Short mmCIF file of C-alpha atoms in Angstrom, two decimals:
data_model
loop_
_atom_site.label_atom_id
_atom_site.label_comp_id
_atom_site.label_asym_id
_atom_site.label_seq_id
_atom_site.Cartn_x
_atom_site.Cartn_y
_atom_site.Cartn_z
CA UNK T 1 -31.83 5.21 22.44
CA UNK T 2 -32.77 2.00 20.60
CA UNK T 3 -33.22 3.90 17.32
CA UNK T 4 -29.81 5.55 17.76
CA UNK T 5 -28.22 2.15 18.40
CA UNK T 6 -29.87 0.64 15.34
CA UNK T 7 -28.59 3.52 13.20
CA UNK T 8 -25.11 2.96 14.61
CA UNK T 9 -25.26 -0.76 13.79
CA UNK T 10 -26.32 0.01 10.22
CA UNK T 11 -23.52 2.55 9.86
CA UNK T 12 -20.97 0.03 11.16
CA UNK T 13 -22.27 -2.60 8.74
CA UNK T 14 -21.87 -0.16 5.86
CA UNK T 15 -18.25 0.49 6.90
CA UNK T 16 -17.63 -3.23 7.21
CA UNK T 17 -19.20 -4.10 3.85
CA UNK T 18 -17.13 -1.37 2.21
CA UNK T 19 -14.04 -3.31 3.33
CA UNK T 20 -14.99 -6.61 1.68
CA UNK T 21 -13.32 -5.92 -1.62
CA UNK T 22 -10.34 -4.11 -0.14
CA UNK T 23 -9.62 -7.02 2.22
CA UNK T 24 -9.86 -9.43 -0.73
CA UNK T 25 -11.86 -11.93 1.35
CA UNK T 26 -12.91 -14.21 -1.53
CA UNK T 27 -9.30 -14.69 -2.65
CA UNK T 28 -8.20 -15.33 0.93
CA UNK T 29 -10.88 -18.00 1.44
CA UNK T 30 -9.83 -19.70 -1.80
CA UNK T 31 -6.17 -19.58 -0.79
CA UNK T 32 -6.95 -21.09 2.63
CA UNK T 33 -8.82 -23.96 0.96
CA UNK T 34 -5.93 -24.53 -1.47
CA UNK T 35 -3.32 -24.69 1.30
CA UNK T 36 -5.55 -27.03 3.32
CA UNK T 37 -5.81 -29.33 0.29
CA UNK T 38 -2.05 -29.25 -0.37
CA UNK T 39 -1.24 -29.94 3.29
CA UNK T 40 -2.97 -33.31 3.05
CA UNK T 41 -0.95 -34.39 0.03
CA UNK T 42 1.97 -36.84 0.30
CA UNK T 43 5.31 -35.08 0.29
CA UNK T 44 3.98 -31.82 1.75
CA UNK T 45 6.60 -31.95 4.51
CA UNK T 46 9.48 -32.93 2.22
CA UNK T 47 10.43 -29.27 2.11
CA UNK T 48 9.99 -28.30 5.75
CA UNK T 49 10.76 -24.61 5.24
CA UNK T 50 8.21 -24.27 2.45
CA UNK T 51 5.60 -26.21 4.43
CA UNK T 52 6.07 -24.01 7.49
CA UNK T 53 5.78 -20.92 5.32
CA UNK T 54 2.52 -22.11 3.79
CA UNK T 55 1.02 -22.92 7.19
CA UNK T 56 2.06 -19.52 8.49
CA UNK T 57 0.41 -17.92 5.46
CA UNK T 58 -2.75 -19.94 6.11
CA UNK T 59 -2.81 -18.85 9.76
CA UNK T 60 -2.46 -15.19 8.77
CA UNK T 61 -5.23 -15.46 6.19
CA UNK T 62 -7.53 -17.24 8.64
CA UNK T 63 -6.97 -14.50 11.21
CA UNK T 64 -7.95 -11.82 8.68
CA UNK T 65 -11.04 -13.64 7.43
CA UNK T 66 -12.01 -14.71 10.95
CA UNK T 67 -11.83 -11.15 12.31
CA UNK T 68 -14.16 -9.92 9.57
CA UNK T 69 -16.65 -12.76 10.04
CA UNK T 70 -16.63 -12.43 13.84
CA UNK T 71 -17.31 -8.69 13.67
CA UNK T 72 -20.14 -9.12 11.18
CA UNK T 73 -21.70 -11.84 13.35
CA UNK T 74 -21.43 -9.54 16.36
CA UNK T 75 -23.27 -6.77 14.52
CA UNK T 76 -25.95 -9.21 13.34
CA UNK T 77 -26.39 -10.51 16.91
CA UNK T 78 -26.63 -6.99 18.32
CA UNK T 79 -29.23 -6.06 15.69
CA UNK T 80 -31.29 -9.18 16.37
CA UNK T 81 -31.12 -8.60 20.14
CA UNK T 82 -32.27 -4.98 19.73
CA UNK T 83 -35.20 -6.03 17.55
CA UNK T 84 -36.27 -8.69 20.06
CA UNK T 85 -35.86 -6.27 22.95
CA UNK T 86 -38.13 -3.77 21.19
CA UNK T 87 -40.80 -6.43 20.57
CA UNK T 88 -40.66 -7.73 24.16
CA UNK T 89 -40.08 -4.32 25.74
CA UNK T 90 -37.01 -5.86 27.40
CA UNK T 91 -34.82 -3.01 28.65
CA UNK T 92 -32.05 -5.31 29.94
CA UNK T 93 -31.58 -6.94 26.54
CA UNK T 94 -31.57 -3.55 24.85
CA UNK T 95 -28.83 -2.34 27.19
CA UNK T 96 -26.82 -5.52 26.56
CA UNK T 97 -26.98 -4.94 22.80
CA UNK T 98 -26.10 -1.26 23.14
CA UNK T 99 -23.22 -2.11 25.46
CA UNK T 100 -21.60 -4.29 22.80
CA UNK T 101 -21.42 -1.52 20.20
CA UNK T 102 -18.29 0.13 21.58
CA UNK T 103 -16.18 -3.01 21.20
CA UNK T 104 -17.71 -3.75 17.78
CA UNK T 105 -16.86 -0.26 16.56
CA UNK T 106 -13.28 -0.79 17.75
CA UNK T 107 -13.13 -4.06 15.75
CA UNK T 108 -14.37 -2.30 12.62
CA UNK T 109 -11.67 0.34 13.11
CA UNK T 110 -9.03 -2.41 13.40
CA UNK T 111 -10.19 -3.94 10.13
CA UNK T 112 -10.07 -0.54 8.43
CA UNK T 113 -6.50 -0.20 9.64
CA UNK T 114 -5.69 -3.73 8.44
CA UNK T 115 -6.73 -2.58 4.96
CA UNK T 116 -3.99 0.06 5.16
CA UNK T 117 -1.44 -2.61 6.17
CA UNK T 118 -1.90 -4.75 3.09
CA UNK T 119 1.22 -3.68 1.20
CA UNK T 120 3.66 -6.36 -0.02
CA UNK T 121 6.14 -5.69 2.82
CA UNK T 122 3.86 -4.19 5.49
CA UNK T 123 4.01 -7.41 7.51
CA UNK T 124 7.81 -7.38 7.55
CA UNK T 125 10.42 -6.57 10.15
CA UNK T 126 12.15 -3.29 9.42
CA UNK T 127 15.15 -1.05 9.94
CA UNK T 128 14.92 2.53 11.17
CA UNK T 129 17.54 5.25 10.73
CA UNK T 130 17.44 8.32 12.99
CA UNK T 131 19.69 11.22 12.01
CA UNK T 132 19.99 14.58 13.78
CA UNK T 133 19.72 17.74 11.70
CA UNK T 134 19.85 21.43 12.52
CA UNK T 135 20.33 22.06 16.24
CA UNK T 136 23.78 20.76 17.16
CA UNK T 137 24.01 18.90 20.46
CA UNK T 138 20.29 19.39 21.08
CA UNK T 139 19.51 17.56 17.84
CA UNK T 140 21.84 14.69 18.73
CA UNK T 141 20.10 14.42 22.10
CA UNK T 142 16.76 14.58 20.28
CA UNK T 143 17.85 11.61 18.15
CA UNK T 144 18.43 9.65 21.37
CA UNK T 145 15.01 10.68 22.68
CA UNK T 146 13.37 9.48 19.46
CA UNK T 147 15.26 6.19 19.69
CA UNK T 148 13.86 5.70 23.20
CA UNK T 149 10.34 6.67 22.04
CA UNK T 150 10.34 4.12 19.22
CA UNK T 151 11.86 1.46 21.46
CA UNK T 152 9.01 1.98 23.93
CA UNK T 153 6.47 1.97 21.10
CA UNK T 154 7.90 -1.32 19.88
CA UNK T 155 7.58 -2.78 23.38
CA UNK T 156 3.86 -1.90 23.46
CA UNK T 157 3.46 -3.81 20.18
CA UNK T 158 5.40 -6.82 21.42
CA UNK T 159 8.22 -6.18 18.95
CA UNK T 160 11.91 -6.81 19.49
CA UNK T 161 13.94 -3.61 19.05
CA UNK T 162 17.73 -3.58 18.97
CA UNK T 163 20.44 -1.15 17.88
CA UNK T 164 22.12 -2.29 14.67
CA UNK T 165 24.53 0.64 14.50
CA UNK T 166 25.14 3.88 16.43
CA UNK T 167 27.63 6.73 16.44
CA UNK T 168 27.50 8.64 19.76
CA UNK T 169 27.64 12.44 19.85
CA UNK T 170 30.52 14.21 21.55
CA UNK T 171 28.38 15.62 24.39
CA UNK T 172 25.11 13.68 24.22
CA UNK T 173 22.87 11.59 22.03
CA UNK T 174 23.80 10.22 18.63
CA UNK T 175 25.24 11.52 15.39
CA UNK T 176 23.22 8.70 13.88
CA UNK T 177 21.55 5.56 15.16
CA UNK T 178 19.98 2.61 13.35
CA UNK T 179 17.48 0.16 14.81
CA UNK T 180 16.31 -3.27 13.73
CA UNK T 181 12.68 -3.86 14.67
CA UNK T 182 11.30 -7.38 14.56
CA UNK T 183 7.59 -8.03 14.84
CA UNK T 184 4.29 -8.41 13.02
CA UNK T 185 3.55 -5.42 10.76
CA UNK T 186 6.55 -3.48 12.08
CA UNK T 187 7.24 -1.90 8.68
CA UNK T 188 3.55 -1.32 8.00
CA UNK T 189 3.14 0.75 11.15
CA UNK T 190 6.47 2.53 11.27
CA UNK T 191 6.44 3.70 7.64
CA UNK T 192 3.96 6.29 8.97
CA UNK T 193 6.82 7.86 10.97
CA UNK T 194 9.09 8.67 8.02
CA UNK T 195 9.98 12.36 7.94
CA UNK T 196 11.45 15.17 10.00
CA UNK T 197 10.54 15.48 13.69
CA UNK T 198 10.90 18.86 15.45
CA UNK T 199 11.55 19.43 19.17
CA UNK T 200 11.11 22.76 20.97
CA UNK T 201 12.29 22.97 24.60
CA UNK T 202 14.50 24.78 27.10
CA UNK T 203 17.89 23.39 26.18
CA UNK T 204 19.66 21.44 28.95
CA UNK T 205 22.91 22.26 27.10
CA UNK T 206 22.46 26.04 27.16
CA UNK T 207 23.95 27.76 30.21
CA UNK T 208 21.42 30.58 29.78
CA UNK T 209 18.48 28.15 29.68
CA UNK T 210 17.20 29.48 26.38
CA UNK T 211 14.52 27.86 24.27
CA UNK T 212 16.03 25.82 21.40
CA UNK T 213 14.62 24.04 18.36
CA UNK T 214 16.11 20.73 17.26
CA UNK T 215 15.40 18.46 14.31
CA UNK T 216 15.95 14.81 13.48
CA UNK T 217 14.90 12.73 10.50
CA UNK T 218 13.41 9.24 10.64
CA UNK T 219 13.63 6.82 7.73
CA UNK T 220 12.22 3.29 7.68
CA UNK T 221 12.73 0.44 5.23
CA UNK T 222 11.65 -3.21 5.28
CA UNK T 223 13.75 -6.25 6.01
CA UNK T 224 13.28 -8.18 2.79
CA UNK T 225 13.19 -11.97 2.83
CA UNK T 226 14.61 -14.45 0.35
CA UNK T 227 11.48 -14.28 -1.80
CA UNK T 228 12.53 -10.78 -2.91
CA UNK T 229 15.43 -10.93 -5.34
CA UNK T 230 17.85 -8.02 -4.99
CA UNK T 231 20.68 -8.12 -7.53
CA UNK T 232 24.00 -7.40 -5.81
CA UNK T 233 26.87 -8.10 -8.22
CA UNK T 234 30.27 -8.10 -6.54
CA UNK T 235 31.45 -5.12 -8.61
CA UNK T 236 28.71 -2.95 -7.07
CA UNK T 237 29.86 -3.08 -3.45
CA UNK T 238 32.90 -2.82 -1.23
CA UNK T 239 33.10 -4.81 2.00
CA UNK T 240 35.75 -4.37 4.66
CA UNK T 241 36.16 -5.17 8.33
CA UNK T 242 37.33 -2.58 10.84
CA UNK T 243 37.84 -2.42 14.58
CA UNK T 244 34.62 -1.68 16.45
CA UNK T 245 34.18 1.56 18.36
CA UNK T 246 32.10 2.52 21.35
CA UNK T 247 32.10 3.67 24.95
CA UNK T 248 33.00 0.27 26.36
CA UNK T 249 31.11 -2.66 27.80
CA UNK T 250 30.82 -6.33 27.07
CA UNK T 251 29.01 -5.94 23.73
CA UNK T 252 31.53 -3.60 22.09
CA UNK T 253 33.76 -5.24 19.50
CA UNK T 254 37.40 -5.38 20.55
CA UNK T 255 38.52 -7.13 17.35
CA UNK T 256 38.30 -6.16 13.69
CA UNK T 257 34.86 -7.67 13.24
CA UNK T 258 32.80 -4.57 12.42
CA UNK T 259 31.45 -4.91 8.87
CA UNK T 260 31.44 -1.81 6.67
CA UNK T 261 29.54 -2.26 3.42
CA UNK T 262 29.35 0.39 0.71
CA UNK T 263 27.02 0.16 -2.29
CA UNK T 264 28.87 1.93 -5.10
CA UNK T 265 25.99 2.86 -7.46
CA UNK T 266 23.97 4.57 -4.71
CA UNK T 267 26.67 5.52 -2.21
CA UNK T 268 24.76 3.81 0.61
CA UNK T 269 27.09 2.96 3.49
CA UNK T 270 26.16 0.32 6.07
CA UNK T 271 28.13 -0.28 9.26
CA UNK T 272 27.24 -3.17 11.56
CA UNK T 273 29.11 -3.91 14.77
CA UNK T 274 26.51 -5.28 17.18
CA UNK T 275 26.99 -8.97 16.37
CA UNK T 276 29.77 -11.12 17.83
CA UNK T 277 31.51 -12.26 14.68
CA UNK T 278 32.64 -10.95 11.31
CA UNK T 279 30.29 -13.37 9.58
CA UNK T 280 27.24 -12.28 11.58
CA UNK T 281 28.00 -8.58 11.09
CA UNK T 282 28.53 -9.14 7.37
CA UNK T 283 25.20 -10.97 7.05
CA UNK T 284 23.38 -8.21 8.93
CA UNK T 285 25.00 -5.50 6.77
CA UNK T 286 23.89 -7.23 3.57
CA UNK T 287 20.41 -7.70 5.01
CA UNK T 288 20.16 -3.98 5.80
CA UNK T 289 21.47 -3.05 2.34
CA UNK T 290 18.94 -5.30 0.61
CA UNK T 291 16.16 -3.62 2.57
CA UNK T 292 17.36 -0.15 1.64
CA UNK T 293 17.70 -1.04 -2.04
CA UNK T 294 14.22 -2.58 -2.03
CA UNK T 295 12.82 0.59 -0.52
CA UNK T 296 14.60 2.73 -3.09
CA UNK T 297 13.06 0.67 -5.88
CA UNK T 298 9.60 0.95 -4.35
CA UNK T 299 9.97 4.72 -4.15
CA UNK T 300 10.85 4.87 -7.82
CA UNK T 301 7.78 2.84 -8.77
CA UNK T 302 5.31 4.55 -6.45
CA UNK T 303 4.45 8.15 -7.35
CA UNK T 304 2.91 8.82 -3.97
CA UNK T 305 6.03 7.70 -2.14
CA UNK T 306 8.07 9.86 -4.54
CA UNK T 307 5.96 12.88 -3.62
CA UNK T 308 6.31 12.13 0.08
CA UNK T 309 10.07 11.83 -0.26
CA UNK T 310 10.29 15.10 -2.21
CA UNK T 311 8.26 16.85 0.49
CA UNK T 312 10.67 15.72 3.19
CA UNK T 313 13.13 18.54 2.32
CA UNK T 314 16.01 19.39 4.65
CA UNK T 315 16.17 18.34 8.28
CA UNK T 316 15.39 21.88 9.41
CA UNK T 317 12.68 24.55 9.68
CA UNK T 318 9.55 24.16 7.56
CA UNK T 319 10.02 20.49 6.70
CA UNK T 320 8.77 18.71 9.81
CA UNK T 321 5.91 16.20 9.88
CA UNK T 322 5.41 16.49 13.64
CA UNK T 323 6.27 19.04 16.32
CA UNK T 324 6.97 18.19 19.96
CA UNK T 325 6.77 21.38 22.03
CA UNK T 326 7.89 21.24 25.66
CA UNK T 327 8.17 25.01 26.23
CA UNK T 328 6.57 27.57 26.56
CA UNK T 329 3.52 25.25 26.40
CA UNK T 330 3.30 21.46 26.03
CA UNK T 331 1.89 19.97 22.85
CA UNK T 332 2.62 17.27 20.26
CA UNK T 333 1.00 17.95 16.90
CA UNK T 334 1.19 16.01 13.65
CA UNK T 335 1.16 18.53 10.84
CA UNK T 336 -0.03 15.99 8.24
CA UNK T 337 -3.13 14.76 10.05
CA UNK T 338 -3.85 17.48 12.61
CA UNK T 339 -3.80 14.96 15.47
CA UNK T 340 -2.52 16.61 18.64
CA UNK T 341 -2.23 16.03 22.38
CA UNK T 342 -1.02 17.93 25.41
CA UNK T 343 0.29 14.77 27.06
CA UNK T 344 3.84 15.07 25.73
CA UNK T 345 5.37 12.69 28.28
CA UNK T 346 3.00 9.92 27.25
CA UNK T 347 3.96 10.33 23.58
CA UNK T 348 7.68 10.35 24.35
CA UNK T 349 7.10 7.16 26.33
CA UNK T 350 5.89 5.47 23.14
CA UNK T 351 2.15 6.18 22.99
CA UNK T 352 2.05 6.76 19.23
CA UNK T 353 -0.97 4.75 18.09
CA UNK T 354 -3.24 7.77 17.61
CA UNK T 355 -0.67 9.48 15.37
CA UNK T 356 0.29 6.35 13.42
CA UNK T 357 -3.30 5.21 12.88
CA UNK T 358 -4.44 8.61 11.60
CA UNK T 359 -1.59 8.73 9.08
CA UNK T 360 -2.20 5.17 7.86
CA UNK T 361 -5.92 5.84 7.46
CA UNK T 362 -5.17 8.91 5.36
CA UNK T 363 -6.53 11.55 7.74
CA UNK T 364 -5.66 15.00 6.36
CA UNK T 365 -5.03 18.15 8.33
CA UNK T 366 -7.34 20.81 6.81
CA UNK T 367 -4.97 23.53 8.06
CA UNK T 368 -1.74 21.90 6.85
CA UNK T 369 -0.11 25.05 5.52
CA UNK T 370 -1.14 27.15 8.47
CA UNK T 371 0.20 24.53 10.91
CA UNK T 372 3.78 24.49 9.70
CA UNK T 373 4.88 26.90 12.43
#
């Protein structure tokens, strides 16, 4: 058992050392030292916003470096304890060292995931669009189910999730729904969910209780901050205010305060009606548009993202990234990674980490083509 544990420690150390360069630890340590030096200089707090931003950056960098150092120390301690236990024939110490390996392996896995969340906007808040496809009312209901699933997932992450725009379906669900998700690494995690999601179930809208297939697409784009310059000349957009619509309630606009923003070069249309005033809805609409334009630009520059977008196809058969089957059997399977589970209810309640993590870590389904059905 001790030899197995020592081999495991060595394997974990190899995985951890392989991350050193990818996590850019030397640069992060230098940046921390530079911010610490600047924070002691006179006039540092003259620009309060800039100062707060630098301290937040320092805190984030320290958390990354600290997690790596703590995990490496833990592996070193476990190795030392195992070696001493072997010399002293101390079974209790050996068990203590072996008992720590599970949590240390989990920490290494977290750091490996952190490597995949190192993109320029991965830390950002984000917007999510959910649009039903083939399947009629079932697909509109499926869009509502996905909205609930991602809301629950956000809650498990401690994120704030709110509807930024929604158009209800005639019978159920949504013709489209947009969410704003605020929280650490929201875009980094949720970009793994972009694509077409397929639902198979006995339709609650079919009088003959037949099995139906429904589709909905999910798109995610970051909320860009003021450090990202997005050129929006006045000639490139149209902004107007219209009367809000909805099923009633205190939060529905009853005045002409809904902002409708159209970007002429791309045809992107943004509608925002959840805020209380014209000004707030206008600001939110521009914020959403900037995020979508940023994402469009990133897709143009990134060949891999281009390929992923091209593979998305129509919101119908053969294009899904994940299937959720409720009948005749129960199974959720990600066709990109091969990750699957029979606990459908748990997934629909927001337990998505296994699927998201596998996609971010680049796990590939060896039977991708055969799994499309």
